[in-house]
Amino acid sequence: MLIDPPIDKIVETVGNKYAAVGLLSKRARTLMEKRADYLEQENISAVSLAAKEVVEGKVEGVDEG
């Protein structure tokens, strides 16, 4: 279960819950492919790291417009 950052904060950052799911899943897949060693070393899931990156503004969401 994703607790930190809160799901509400992710949705607020991205714009809507559907875009948040798409963005998080795409970023998590990329992290698993390219940074698997780091994830294992830090003992963090790809989804948790992706969520933190989204909230911190390191990953940008889809523009609605």
PDB file of C-alpha atoms in Angstrom:
ATOM      1  CA  MET A   1       0.000   0.000   0.000  1.00  0.00           C
ATOM      2  CA  LEU A   2       1.274   3.441  -0.894  1.00  0.00           C
ATOM      3  CA  ILE A   3       1.315   5.656   2.183  1.00  0.00           C
ATOM      4  CA  ASP A   4       4.120   8.149   1.606  1.00  0.00           C
ATOM      5  CA  PRO A   5       3.471  10.305  -0.332  1.00  0.00           C
ATOM      6  CA  PRO A   6      -0.305  10.216   0.131  1.00  0.00           C
ATOM      7  CA  ILE A   7      -2.345   9.323  -2.928  1.00  0.00           C
ATOM      8  CA  ASP A   8      -4.276  12.596  -2.643  1.00  0.00           C
ATOM      9  CA  LYS A   9      -1.011  14.537  -2.998  1.00  0.00           C
ATOM     10  CA  ILE A  10      -0.095  12.569  -6.141  1.00  0.00           C
ATOM     11  CA  VAL A  11      -3.502  13.176  -7.721  1.00  0.00           C
ATOM     12  CA  GLU A  12      -3.286  16.876  -6.829  1.00  0.00           C
ATOM     13  CA  THR A  13       0.147  17.101  -8.472  1.00  0.00           C
ATOM     14  CA  VAL A  14      -0.795  15.243 -11.661  1.00  0.00           C
ATOM     15  CA  GLY A  15      -4.333  16.534 -12.169  1.00  0.00           C
ATOM     16  CA  ASN A  16      -6.539  13.451 -12.032  1.00  0.00           C
ATOM     17  CA  LYS A  17      -6.377   9.887 -10.759  1.00  0.00           C
ATOM     18  CA  TYR A  18      -6.315   8.249 -14.188  1.00  0.00           C
ATOM     19  CA  ALA A  19      -3.332  10.292 -15.354  1.00  0.00           C
ATOM     20  CA  ALA A  20      -1.617   9.578 -12.025  1.00  0.00           C
ATOM     21  CA  VAL A  21      -1.976   5.814 -12.491  1.00  0.00           C
ATOM     22  CA  GLY A  22      -0.623   5.995 -16.030  1.00  0.00           C
ATOM     23  CA  LEU A  23       2.293   8.214 -15.078  1.00  0.00           C
ATOM     24  CA  LEU A  24       3.242   6.151 -12.023  1.00  0.00           C
ATOM     25  CA  SER A  25       3.084   2.849 -13.873  1.00  0.00           C
ATOM     26  CA  LYS A  26       5.180   4.133 -16.769  1.00  0.00           C
ATOM     27  CA  ARG A  27       7.813   5.629 -14.449  1.00  0.00           C
ATOM     28  CA  ALA A  28       7.868   2.506 -12.251  1.00  0.00           C
ATOM     29  CA  ARG A  29       8.501   0.304 -15.302  1.00  0.00           C
ATOM     30  CA  THR A  30      11.358   2.564 -16.364  1.00  0.00           C
ATOM     31  CA  LEU A  31      12.859   2.433 -12.874  1.00  0.00           C
ATOM     32  CA  MET A  32      12.653  -1.376 -12.775  1.00  0.00           C
ATOM     33  CA  GLU A  33      14.433  -1.600 -16.125  1.00  0.00           C
ATOM     34  CA  LYS A  34      17.159   0.983 -15.544  1.00  0.00           C
ATOM     35  CA  ARG A  35      17.649   1.259 -11.775  1.00  0.00           C
ATOM     36  CA  ALA A  36      16.867  -2.198 -10.408  1.00  0.00           C
ATOM     37  CA  ASP A  37      20.150  -2.320  -8.479  1.00  0.00           C
ATOM     38  CA  TYR A  38      19.382   0.983  -6.763  1.00  0.00           C
ATOM     39  CA  LEU A  39      15.852  -0.156  -5.846  1.00  0.00           C
ATOM     40  CA  GLU A  40      17.187  -3.360  -4.326  1.00  0.00           C
ATOM     41  CA  GLN A  41      19.992  -1.565  -2.495  1.00  0.00           C
ATOM     42  CA  GLU A  42      17.635   1.025  -0.989  1.00  0.00           C
ATOM     43  CA  ASN A  43      14.923  -1.600  -0.370  1.00  0.00           C
ATOM     44  CA  ILE A  44      12.242   0.574  -1.967  1.00  0.00           C
ATOM     45  CA  SER A  45       9.594  -0.407  -4.493  1.00  0.00           C
ATOM     46  CA  ALA A  46       9.587   1.120  -7.953  1.00  0.00           C
ATOM     47  CA  VAL A  47       6.064   2.479  -7.417  1.00  0.00           C
ATOM     48  CA  SER A  48       7.040   4.208  -4.155  1.00  0.00           C
ATOM     49  CA  LEU A  49      10.084   5.827  -5.741  1.00  0.00           C
ATOM     50  CA  ALA A  50       8.048   6.885  -8.783  1.00  0.00           C
ATOM     51  CA  ALA A  51       5.414   8.446  -6.504  1.00  0.00           C
ATOM     52  CA  LYS A  52       8.048  10.399  -4.582  1.00  0.00           C
ATOM     53  CA  GLU A  53       9.584  11.657  -7.820  1.00  0.00           C
ATOM     54  CA  VAL A  54       6.188  12.815  -9.109  1.00  0.00           C
ATOM     55  CA  VAL A  55       5.359  14.735  -5.921  1.00  0.00           C
ATOM     56  CA  GLU A  56       8.851  16.297  -5.830  1.00  0.00           C
ATOM     57  CA  GLY A  57       8.404  17.510  -9.416  1.00  0.00           C
ATOM     58  CA  LYS A  58      11.161  15.340 -10.884  1.00  0.00           C
ATOM     59  CA  VAL A  59       8.683  13.679 -13.255  1.00  0.00           C
ATOM     60  CA  GLU A  60       6.127  15.722 -15.135  1.00  0.00           C
ATOM     61  CA  GLY A  61       2.593  14.602 -15.824  1.00  0.00           C
ATOM     62  CA  VAL A  62       0.476  14.867 -18.906  1.00  0.00           C
ATOM     63  CA  ASP A  63      -0.882  18.318 -19.702  1.00  0.00           C
ATOM     64  CA  GLU A  64      -4.642  18.499 -19.905  1.00  0.00           C
ATOM     65  CA  GLY A  65      -5.424  20.728 -22.737  1.00  0.00           C
TER      66      GLY A  65
END
